[in-house]
Tab-separated table of C-alpha atoms in Angstrom:
chain	number	residue	atom	x	y	z
A	1	MET	CA	13.355	-28.099	-30.116
A	2	VAL	CA	9.549	-27.923	-30.195
A	3	LEU	CA	7.847	-28.984	-26.969
A	4	GLU	CA	5.570	-32.020	-27.107
A	5	LYS	CA	1.951	-31.280	-27.963
A	6	LYS	CA	0.545	-32.137	-24.511
A	7	VAL	CA	2.865	-29.609	-22.810
A	8	ARG	CA	2.011	-26.958	-25.384
A	9	GLU	CA	-1.706	-27.548	-24.840
A	10	GLN	CA	-1.285	-27.175	-21.069
A	11	ILE	CA	0.575	-23.891	-21.481
A	12	ILE	CA	-1.957	-22.536	-23.982
A	13	ALA	CA	-4.800	-23.445	-21.619
A	14	LEU	CA	-2.984	-21.654	-18.790
A	15	VAL	CA	-2.495	-18.491	-20.854
A	16	ASN	CA	-6.146	-18.543	-21.940
A	17	ARG	CA	-7.211	-18.720	-18.275
A	18	GLU	CA	-4.930	-15.913	-17.152
A	19	VAL	CA	-5.120	-13.502	-20.113
A	20	VAL	CA	-8.762	-12.415	-20.385
A	21	PRO	CA	-10.772	-9.248	-21.143
A	22	ALA	CA	-11.743	-6.981	-18.248
A	23	VAL	CA	-13.654	-3.708	-18.000
A	24	GLY	CA	-12.323	-1.603	-15.143
A	25	CYS	CA	-10.087	-2.550	-12.250
A	26	THR	CA	-10.316	-6.285	-11.616
A	27	GLU	CA	-10.785	-6.049	-7.821
A	28	PRO	CA	-13.999	-3.948	-7.773
A	29	MET	CA	-15.188	-5.850	-10.851
A	30	ALA	CA	-14.656	-9.143	-9.015
A	31	VAL	CA	-16.725	-7.752	-6.130
A	32	ALA	CA	-19.417	-6.694	-8.615
A	33	LEU	CA	-19.265	-10.173	-10.158
A	34	CYS	CA	-19.734	-11.849	-6.788
A	35	THR	CA	-22.624	-9.484	-6.028
A	36	ALA	CA	-24.238	-10.272	-9.375
A	37	LYS	CA	-24.079	-13.998	-8.651
A	38	ALA	CA	-25.602	-13.605	-5.169
A	39	ALA	CA	-28.352	-11.354	-6.568
A	40	GLU	CA	-29.085	-13.741	-9.442
A	41	ASN	CA	-29.499	-16.590	-6.993
A	42	LEU	CA	-32.257	-14.610	-5.287
A	43	GLY	CA	-34.313	-14.780	-8.465
A	44	ASN	CA	-35.989	-11.540	-9.450
A	45	ARG	CA	-35.919	-10.109	-5.943
A	46	ARG	CA	-34.186	-6.748	-5.522
A	47	PRO	CA	-31.688	-6.984	-2.628
A	48	GLU	CA	-32.889	-5.029	0.383
A	49	LYS	CA	-29.514	-5.370	2.088
A	50	ILE	CA	-26.055	-6.296	0.816
A	51	THR	CA	-23.165	-7.197	3.105
A	52	ALA	CA	-19.669	-7.430	1.625
A	53	ARG	CA	-16.885	-9.057	3.639
A	54	LEU	CA	-13.559	-8.612	1.874
A	55	SER	CA	-9.914	-9.481	2.387
A	56	ALA	CA	-7.527	-6.600	3.068
A	57	ASN	CA	-5.940	-6.799	-0.396
A	58	ILE	CA	-9.312	-6.567	-2.130
A	59	LEU	CA	-10.209	-3.533	-0.020
A	60	LYS	CA	-6.856	-1.923	-0.739
A	61	ASN	CA	-7.137	-2.357	-4.498
A	62	ALA	CA	-10.760	-1.227	-4.751
A	63	MET	CA	-10.889	1.878	-2.561
A	64	GLY	CA	-9.488	4.560	-4.855
A	65	VAL	CA	-10.090	3.362	-8.400
A	66	GLY	CA	-12.634	4.652	-10.910
A	67	ILE	CA	-15.599	2.435	-11.770
A	68	PRO	CA	-16.158	2.319	-15.551
A	69	GLY	CA	-18.829	4.581	-16.973
A	70	THR	CA	-19.845	6.061	-13.612
A	71	GLY	CA	-17.518	8.965	-12.863
A	72	MET	CA	-17.354	7.509	-9.349
A	73	ILE	CA	-14.719	5.647	-7.379
A	74	GLY	CA	-14.753	2.756	-4.954
A	75	LEU	CA	-16.793	-0.268	-3.984
A	76	PRO	CA	-20.287	1.043	-3.159
A	77	ILE	CA	-21.260	1.888	-6.742
A	78	ALA	CA	-19.601	-1.301	-8.049
A	79	ILE	CA	-21.666	-3.375	-5.611
A	80	ALA	CA	-24.876	-1.488	-6.406
A	81	LEU	CA	-24.460	-1.964	-10.151
A	82	GLY	CA	-23.450	-5.597	-9.701
A	83	ALA	CA	-26.729	-6.197	-7.879
A	84	MET	CA	-28.912	-4.235	-10.285
A	85	ILE	CA	-27.535	-4.858	-13.787
A	86	GLY	CA	-24.609	-7.246	-13.329
A	87	LYS	CA	-24.499	-10.516	-15.250
A	88	SER	CA	-22.205	-13.168	-13.833
A	89	SER	CA	-21.911	-14.755	-17.294
A	90	TYR	CA	-19.937	-11.666	-18.365
A	91	GLN	CA	-17.212	-12.498	-15.812
A	92	LEU	CA	-14.955	-9.439	-15.334
A	93	GLU	CA	-17.012	-7.468	-17.865
A	94	VAL	CA	-19.911	-7.873	-15.435
A	95	ILE	CA	-21.331	-4.327	-15.752
A	96	LYS	CA	-20.766	-3.773	-19.467
A	97	ASP	CA	-24.545	-3.292	-19.997
A	98	LEU	CA	-24.439	-0.049	-18.000
A	99	THR	CA	-26.586	2.816	-19.348
A	100	PRO	CA	-27.159	6.387	-18.079
A	101	GLU	CA	-30.552	5.268	-16.770
A	102	THR	CA	-29.221	2.285	-14.828
A	103	LEU	CA	-26.400	4.434	-13.457
A	104	GLU	CA	-28.953	6.852	-12.015
A	105	ALA	CA	-30.853	3.909	-10.550
A	106	GLY	CA	-27.602	2.692	-8.986
A	107	LYS	CA	-26.967	6.101	-7.440
A	108	CYS	CA	-30.490	6.114	-5.991
A	109	TYR	CA	-29.890	2.634	-4.612
A	110	LEU	CA	-26.796	3.924	-2.798
A	111	GLN	CA	-28.872	6.589	-1.071
A	112	GLU	CA	-30.913	3.864	0.592
A	113	GLN	CA	-27.749	2.891	2.529
A	114	THR	CA	-28.370	-0.808	2.121
A	115	ILE	CA	-24.721	-1.722	1.488
A	116	ASP	CA	-22.397	-2.662	4.345
A	117	ILE	CA	-18.710	-3.180	3.496
A	118	GLN	CA	-16.543	-4.951	6.072
A	119	LEU	CA	-13.029	-6.333	6.422
A	120	LYS	CA	-13.107	-10.135	6.602
A	121	LYS	CA	-10.958	-11.040	9.577
A	122	ASP	CA	-9.025	-14.175	10.448
A	123	ILE	CA	-8.412	-15.372	6.896
A	124	THR	CA	-5.098	-16.096	5.187
A	125	GLU	CA	-6.454	-15.904	1.634
A	126	LYS	CA	-5.451	-12.560	0.105
A	127	LEU	CA	-8.142	-12.694	-2.573
A	128	TYR	CA	-11.438	-13.249	-0.750
A	129	ILE	CA	-14.877	-11.791	-1.525
A	130	GLU	CA	-17.998	-12.744	0.398
A	131	ILE	CA	-21.328	-11.195	-0.582
A	132	VAL	CA	-24.606	-11.701	1.278
A	133	CYS	CA	-27.805	-10.415	-0.359
A	134	GLU	CA	-31.089	-10.309	1.560
A	135	ALA	CA	-34.608	-9.804	0.163
A	136	ASP	CA	-38.172	-10.777	1.176
A	137	GLY	CA	-36.894	-12.918	4.018
A	138	HIS	CA	-34.469	-14.844	1.795
A	139	THR	CA	-30.663	-14.814	1.988
A	140	SER	CA	-28.191	-15.556	-0.799
A	141	THR	CA	-24.447	-15.901	-0.244
A	142	ALA	CA	-21.673	-16.081	-2.833
A	143	ILE	CA	-17.922	-16.302	-2.213
A	144	ILE	CA	-15.031	-15.808	-4.619
A	145	ALA	CA	-11.533	-16.811	-3.474
A	146	GLY	CA	-8.165	-17.664	-4.955
A	147	GLY	CA	-8.955	-16.118	-8.352
A	148	HIS	CA	-10.965	-13.116	-9.471
A	149	THR	CA	-13.676	-15.263	-11.076
A	150	HIS	CA	-13.289	-18.409	-8.966
A	151	PHE	CA	-16.495	-19.094	-7.029
A	152	VAL	CA	-15.974	-21.413	-4.085
A	153	TYR	CA	-19.334	-21.108	-2.301
A	154	GLU	CA	-22.965	-20.400	-3.147
A	155	SER	CA	-26.061	-20.810	-0.998
A	156	VAL	CA	-29.667	-19.659	-0.902
A	157	ASP	CA	-31.283	-19.833	2.542
A	158	SER	CA	-30.402	-23.317	3.819
A	159	GLU	CA	-29.654	-24.760	0.369
A	160	ILE	CA	-25.917	-25.050	-0.352
A	161	ARG	CA	-25.355	-25.036	-4.104
A	162	LEU	CA	-21.554	-24.993	-4.140
A	163	ASP	CA	-19.019	-25.601	-1.380
A	164	GLN	CA	-15.286	-25.649	-2.042
A	165	LEU	CA	-14.314	-23.626	1.021
A	166	ASN	CA	-12.040	-26.362	2.288
A	167	ALA	CA	-9.951	-26.181	-0.861
A	168	LEU	CA	-9.257	-22.514	-1.545
A	169	HIS	CA	-7.193	-22.815	-4.707
A	170	SER	CA	-7.094	-20.745	-7.812
A	171	GLU	CA	-9.205	-22.086	-10.624
A	172	GLY	CA	-7.511	-25.033	-12.276
A	173	GLU	CA	-4.517	-24.907	-9.940
A	174	GLU	CA	-4.369	-28.663	-9.440
A	175	GLU	CA	-3.914	-29.252	-13.195
A	176	GLU	CA	-1.819	-26.116	-13.766
A	177	ILE	CA	1.552	-26.736	-15.353
A	178	ALA	CA	4.496	-25.563	-13.242
A	179	LEU	CA	6.569	-23.116	-15.253
A	180	ASN	CA	10.231	-22.190	-15.165
A	181	MET	CA	12.132	-19.644	-17.243
A	182	ARG	CA	13.552	-22.209	-19.675
A	183	LEU	CA	10.111	-23.696	-20.312
A	184	VAL	CA	8.630	-20.230	-20.821
A	185	TYR	CA	11.351	-19.357	-23.317
A	186	ASP	CA	11.230	-22.668	-25.205
A	187	PHE	CA	7.463	-22.467	-25.618
A	188	ALA	CA	7.488	-18.840	-26.799
A	189	MET	CA	10.343	-19.467	-29.237
A	190	THR	CA	9.416	-22.873	-30.702
A	191	ALA	CA	5.640	-23.380	-30.529
A	192	PRO	CA	3.935	-23.132	-33.926
A	193	VAL	CA	2.942	-19.525	-34.536
A	194	ASP	CA	-0.676	-20.399	-35.314
A	195	GLU	CA	-1.043	-21.949	-31.851
A	196	MET	CA	-0.020	-18.639	-30.263
A	197	ARG	CA	-1.712	-16.207	-32.647
A	198	PHE	CA	-4.476	-15.550	-30.110
A	199	ILE	CA	-2.007	-13.511	-28.048
A	200	LEU	CA	-2.344	-10.724	-30.649
A	201	LYS	CA	-5.712	-9.983	-29.018
A	202	THR	CA	-3.759	-8.401	-26.167
A	203	GLN	CA	-2.194	-5.950	-28.627
A	204	GLU	CA	-5.584	-5.221	-30.224
A	205	TYR	CA	-7.311	-4.536	-26.887
A	206	ASN	CA	-4.580	-2.702	-25.026
A	207	LEU	CA	-3.332	-0.438	-27.811
A	208	ARG	CA	-6.959	0.443	-28.534
A	209	ALA	CA	-7.362	1.370	-24.861
A	210	ALA	CA	-4.375	3.707	-25.208
A	211	LYS	CA	-5.874	5.295	-28.334
A	212	GLU	CA	-9.307	5.748	-26.732
A	213	SER	CA	-7.725	7.229	-23.611
A	214	ILE	CA	-6.348	10.173	-25.595
A	215	LYS	CA	-9.947	11.240	-26.383
A	216	GLY	CA	-10.700	11.935	-22.712
A	217	ASN	CA	-9.025	13.246	-19.576
A	218	TYR	CA	-8.593	10.169	-17.438
A	219	GLY	CA	-6.645	9.849	-14.221
A	220	HIS	CA	-3.541	12.027	-14.181
A	221	CYS	CA	-3.357	12.156	-18.003
A	222	LEU	CA	0.216	10.901	-17.856
A	223	GLY	CA	0.026	9.343	-21.310
A	224	LYS	CA	-1.295	12.571	-22.852
A	225	THR	CA	1.362	14.572	-21.021
A	226	MET	CA	4.071	12.412	-22.587
A	227	ASP	CA	2.668	13.250	-26.029
A	228	ARG	CA	2.837	17.028	-25.575
A	229	PRO	CA	5.542	19.246	-27.132
A	230	LEU	CA	7.181	19.972	-23.780
A	231	SER	CA	7.611	16.263	-23.103
A	232	HIS	CA	8.946	15.707	-26.615
A	233	GLY	CA	11.429	18.467	-25.912
A	234	ILE	CA	12.615	16.591	-22.819
A	235	PHE	CA	12.317	12.938	-23.876
A	236	GLY	CA	12.247	13.327	-27.653
A	237	ASN	CA	9.739	11.701	-30.004
A	238	THR	CA	11.413	8.330	-29.580
A	239	ILE	CA	10.623	4.638	-29.198
A	240	PHE	CA	11.195	5.145	-25.471
A	241	SER	CA	8.712	8.012	-25.139
A	242	ASN	CA	6.138	6.283	-27.358
A	243	ILE	CA	6.301	3.113	-25.266
A	244	ILE	CA	5.759	5.044	-22.043
A	245	SER	CA	2.981	7.167	-23.550
A	246	LYS	CA	0.960	4.266	-24.940
A	247	THR	CA	1.392	2.179	-21.808
A	248	ALA	CA	0.523	4.996	-19.423
A	249	SER	CA	-2.448	6.099	-21.555
A	250	ALA	CA	-4.120	2.711	-21.314
A	251	CYS	CA	-3.557	2.707	-17.551
A	252	ASP	CA	-4.934	6.259	-17.255
A	253	ALA	CA	-8.175	5.164	-18.925
A	254	ARG	CA	-8.530	2.001	-16.889
A	255	MET	CA	-7.835	3.605	-13.510
A	256	GLY	CA	-9.894	6.676	-14.436
A	257	GLY	CA	-13.066	4.653	-14.977
A	258	ALA	CA	-13.318	4.585	-18.773
A	259	MET	CA	-15.702	1.992	-20.199
A	260	ILE	CA	-12.848	0.525	-22.240
A	261	PRO	CA	-12.004	-3.196	-22.046
A	262	VAL	CA	-8.393	-4.310	-21.698
A	263	MET	CA	-6.721	-7.702	-21.735
A	264	SER	CA	-5.656	-8.566	-18.207
A	265	ASN	CA	-2.876	-10.859	-17.009
A	266	SER	CA	-3.171	-12.964	-13.843
A	267	GLY	CA	-6.246	-11.046	-12.730
A	268	SER	CA	-4.834	-7.557	-13.293
A	269	GLY	CA	-5.641	-5.196	-16.137
A	270	ASN	CA	-2.612	-3.038	-15.384
A	271	GLN	CA	-0.389	-6.110	-15.566
A	272	GLY	CA	-1.968	-7.001	-18.883
A	273	ILE	CA	-1.328	-3.502	-20.214
A	274	CYS	CA	2.236	-3.464	-18.925
A	275	ALA	CA	2.996	-6.913	-20.373
A	276	THR	CA	1.524	-5.921	-23.751
A	277	ASN	CA	2.001	-2.315	-24.821
A	278	PRO	CA	5.781	-1.926	-24.377
A	279	VAL	CA	6.364	-5.053	-26.465
A	280	ALA	CA	3.748	-4.172	-29.086
A	281	VAL	CA	4.978	-0.587	-29.506
A	282	PHE	CA	8.628	-1.647	-29.697
A	283	ALA	CA	7.760	-4.272	-32.318
A	284	GLN	CA	5.947	-1.672	-34.424
A	285	GLU	CA	8.692	0.949	-34.119
A	286	ASN	CA	11.453	-1.600	-34.680
A	287	GLU	CA	9.593	-3.095	-37.666
A	288	ASN	CA	9.645	-6.617	-36.292
A	289	THR	CA	7.673	-9.254	-38.186
A	290	GLU	CA	4.270	-10.505	-37.088
A	291	GLU	CA	5.818	-13.791	-35.967
A	292	GLU	CA	8.403	-11.960	-33.870
A	293	THR	CA	5.643	-9.826	-32.344
A	294	ILE	CA	3.625	-12.920	-31.446
A	295	ARG	CA	6.628	-14.618	-29.856
A	296	GLY	CA	7.633	-11.449	-27.985
A	297	LEU	CA	4.110	-10.943	-26.594
A	298	MET	CA	3.842	-14.586	-25.569
A	299	LEU	CA	7.238	-14.447	-23.854
A	300	SER	CA	6.168	-11.322	-21.961
A	301	HIS	CA	2.766	-12.593	-20.825
A	302	LEU	CA	3.985	-16.081	-19.947
A	303	THR	CA	6.894	-14.687	-17.921
A	304	ALA	CA	4.432	-12.616	-15.881
A	305	ILE	CA	2.202	-15.663	-15.365
A	306	TYR	CA	5.236	-17.695	-14.256
A	307	ILE	CA	6.245	-15.114	-11.646
A	308	LYS	CA	2.668	-14.893	-10.387
A	309	GLN	CA	2.587	-18.652	-9.828
A	310	SER	CA	4.836	-18.226	-6.797
A	311	LEU	CA	3.873	-14.655	-5.866
A	312	GLY	CA	0.099	-15.117	-5.823
A	313	LYS	CA	-2.691	-13.094	-7.454
A	314	LEU	CA	-2.467	-10.281	-4.865
A	315	SER	CA	0.505	-9.253	-2.764
A	316	ALA	CA	2.298	-6.306	-1.212
A	317	LEU	CA	4.582	-6.169	-4.265
A	318	CYS	CA	3.367	-3.890	-7.073
A	319	GLY	CA	2.170	-5.951	-10.036
A	320	CYS	CA	3.871	-3.517	-12.396
A	321	VAL	CA	7.179	-5.057	-11.259
A	322	VAL	CA	6.034	-8.482	-12.424
A	323	ALA	CA	4.599	-7.323	-15.749
A	324	SER	CA	7.593	-5.079	-16.479
A	325	ILE	CA	9.895	-8.074	-16.094
A	326	GLY	CA	7.780	-9.821	-18.712
A	327	SER	CA	7.825	-6.896	-21.130
A	328	SER	CA	11.565	-6.490	-20.665
A	329	CYS	CA	12.033	-10.120	-21.707
A	330	GLY	CA	9.844	-9.563	-24.754
A	331	ILE	CA	11.762	-6.439	-25.765
A	332	THR	CA	15.107	-8.194	-25.274
A	333	TYR	CA	13.972	-10.922	-27.664
A	334	LEU	CA	12.806	-8.331	-30.217
A	335	MET	CA	16.251	-6.710	-29.951
A	336	GLY	CA	17.772	-10.037	-30.983
A	337	GLY	CA	18.540	-11.409	-27.524
A	338	ASP	CA	18.844	-15.150	-26.872
A	339	TYR	CA	17.944	-17.108	-23.719
A	340	SER	CA	21.096	-16.000	-21.909
A	341	ARG	CA	20.426	-12.319	-22.632
A	342	ILE	CA	16.808	-12.701	-21.525
A	343	CYS	CA	17.901	-14.249	-18.224
A	344	HIS	CA	20.323	-11.376	-17.708
A	345	THR	CA	17.463	-8.943	-18.353
A	346	VAL	CA	15.443	-10.611	-15.586
A	347	GLN	CA	18.424	-10.265	-13.233
A	348	ASN	CA	18.687	-6.549	-14.058
A	349	MET	CA	14.974	-6.003	-13.426
A	350	ILE	CA	14.923	-7.801	-10.084
A	351	ALA	CA	18.013	-5.933	-8.910
A	352	ASN	CA	16.261	-2.612	-9.513
A	353	LEU	CA	12.529	-2.886	-8.785
A	354	THR	CA	12.345	-5.237	-5.797
A	355	GLY	CA	10.372	-3.642	-2.964
A	356	MET	CA	8.034	-1.363	-4.947
A	357	ILE	CA	4.928	-1.518	-2.787
A	358	CYS	CA	1.344	-1.881	-3.933
A	359	ASP	CA	-0.782	0.776	-2.229
A	360	GLY	CA	-3.956	-0.030	-4.096
A	361	ALA	CA	-5.349	0.486	-7.568
A	362	LYS	CA	-5.709	4.191	-8.385
A	363	PRO	CA	-4.913	6.762	-11.090
A	364	SER	CA	-1.299	7.147	-9.971
A	365	CYS	CA	-0.644	3.512	-10.945
A	366	SER	CA	0.317	5.007	-14.319
A	367	LEU	CA	3.369	6.537	-12.621
A	368	LYS	CA	4.443	3.139	-11.299
A	369	ILE	CA	3.871	1.587	-14.700
A	370	CYS	CA	6.164	4.226	-16.226
A	371	SER	CA	8.833	3.407	-13.649
A	372	GLY	CA	8.561	-0.275	-14.493
A	373	VAL	CA	8.550	0.225	-18.250
A	374	SER	CA	11.487	2.639	-18.138
A	375	THR	CA	13.464	0.055	-16.178
A	376	ALA	CA	12.360	-2.653	-18.621
A	377	ILE	CA	13.838	-0.806	-21.580
A	378	LEU	CA	17.041	0.037	-19.718
A	379	SER	CA	17.444	-3.562	-18.492
A	380	ALA	CA	16.967	-4.929	-22.001
A	381	MET	CA	19.520	-2.531	-23.468
A	382	LEU	CA	22.077	-3.367	-20.790
A	383	SER	CA	21.589	-7.067	-21.356
A	384	ILE	CA	22.018	-6.752	-25.121
A	385	GLU	CA	25.259	-4.869	-24.418
A	386	GLY	CA	26.441	-7.777	-22.262
A	387	LYS	CA	25.904	-6.022	-18.918
A	388	TRP	CA	23.969	-7.635	-16.085
A	389	VAL	CA	23.733	-7.770	-12.305
A	390	THR	CA	25.565	-10.792	-10.909
A	391	SER	CA	25.108	-13.015	-7.863
A	392	ALA	CA	27.648	-10.887	-6.025
A	393	GLU	CA	24.986	-8.210	-5.720
A	394	GLY	CA	21.951	-8.192	-3.438
A	395	ILE	CA	19.288	-10.873	-3.850
A	396	ILE	CA	20.421	-11.922	-7.331
A	397	ASP	CA	21.373	-15.572	-7.805
A	398	GLU	CA	23.316	-17.138	-10.664
A	399	ASP	CA	20.214	-19.169	-11.480
A	400	VAL	CA	17.426	-17.006	-12.942
A	401	ASP	CA	14.637	-19.108	-11.427
A	402	ARG	CA	16.129	-18.749	-7.951
A	403	SER	CA	16.394	-14.999	-8.491
A	404	ILE	CA	12.695	-14.908	-9.386
A	405	HIS	CA	11.788	-16.927	-6.303
A	406	ASN	CA	13.911	-14.612	-4.153
A	407	LEU	CA	11.791	-11.750	-5.482
A	408	THR	CA	8.473	-13.526	-4.915
A	409	SER	CA	9.481	-14.670	-1.421
A	410	ILE	CA	10.023	-11.050	-0.448
A	411	GLY	CA	6.758	-9.943	-2.054
A	412	LYS	CA	4.647	-12.815	-0.709
A	413	ASP	CA	6.086	-13.325	2.777
A	414	ALA	CA	8.516	-10.659	3.958
A	415	MET	CA	6.317	-7.721	2.901
A	416	ASN	CA	3.173	-8.866	4.756
A	417	ALA	CA	3.791	-6.377	7.551
A	418	THR	CA	4.223	-3.659	4.933
A	419	ASP	CA	0.885	-4.640	3.423
A	420	ASP	CA	-0.828	-4.348	6.809
A	421	MET	CA	0.683	-0.917	7.404
A	422	VAL	CA	-0.319	0.310	3.936
A	423	LEU	CA	-3.947	-0.685	4.541
A	424	GLU	CA	-3.879	0.879	8.015
A	425	ILE	CA	-2.681	4.175	6.538
A	426	MET	CA	-5.187	4.066	3.666
A	427	THR	CA	-8.188	3.386	5.877
A	428	HIS	CA	-7.341	6.004	8.520
A	429	LYS	CA	-6.214	8.975	6.413
A	430	ASN	CA	-9.470	10.826	6.952
A	431	ASN	CA	-9.163	10.361	10.699
A	432	CYS	CA	-5.824	12.119	10.999
């Protein structure tokens, strides 16, 4: 039964908000975006000092990741380029105008030691970015919170231009439709194909990122390693190995700082890659139709968005877990699975991957993606064979939505202490 048009429009609007292009890791790019906005509000003045106050999760995810086109890692260069060439209108593609000349200017700017990066204390918001730019006696402040592009505060000197600090919600949250697994499935399976055709952009972007990655040596080159004769001798030249290779390759490029855009999901490029490439590659190898590919991709991305609704944009739980659950659902559908089989796939995924920690964005994220994707394929195959983890085991409930909320409760609440310890370890390694 096709959902009523109003519900379909709400879901499509939600997907269009959460599945967007991004160049580079979304956390440092969000910091660069916030810096660009604060610098723009100063007019043509070059910031003499920039202070960044960031939540722990933003710091964690931005410390060890490559910044596109720079050959450098971490926040300082992202902030410098955001101030010098960033355009807030580009959103998460904020520094896409980077050139060799502006990169050198950014490096020179860093040598002036005008950037101060601090941990913002006494906040509960996990996604919080506060940038203060100072120049010629003027001060500009911009704050992003709740979503990677969601500005909640802007001021220049004593003039407040935007103030939503008392309502730190993700963009559009008040109107956001509340999803459940049945609604996700019904939309993906029954909505007119032309209404969902835009989701093919994820395949176009993220498979292209995998192809471009092969041309360089990014990150740990996990995707390229999977394509070598030795790996083929171990794993074979199979659908399984091709899925892992093309998913890991795109992650290698993104985490290694390649100037290659990807389609993100829920504020994460890696989640977008992981929700897209396994489904797209399986559909190609399995010779599924275009309509089946569209429905499989939509099921994957919308499942990830649904899980993120209760987990939050950033958490102690690795986002690859969330996106792999989505891709496993998409693959199960492409294998011929119905709603029951897809629910069983979710149960299998949650039973296996719960507890995988997020220790920041970095090149080795490709390893975690491979773990998630491998489990996704195995979970789908087990489900198709009529095998699934039952409520007698662990945190799994008979109801798939309760199982999902059991997972997100652990990731959002129970793992907070883990998150604190991870950041403590990451920020004190050099002091050991």
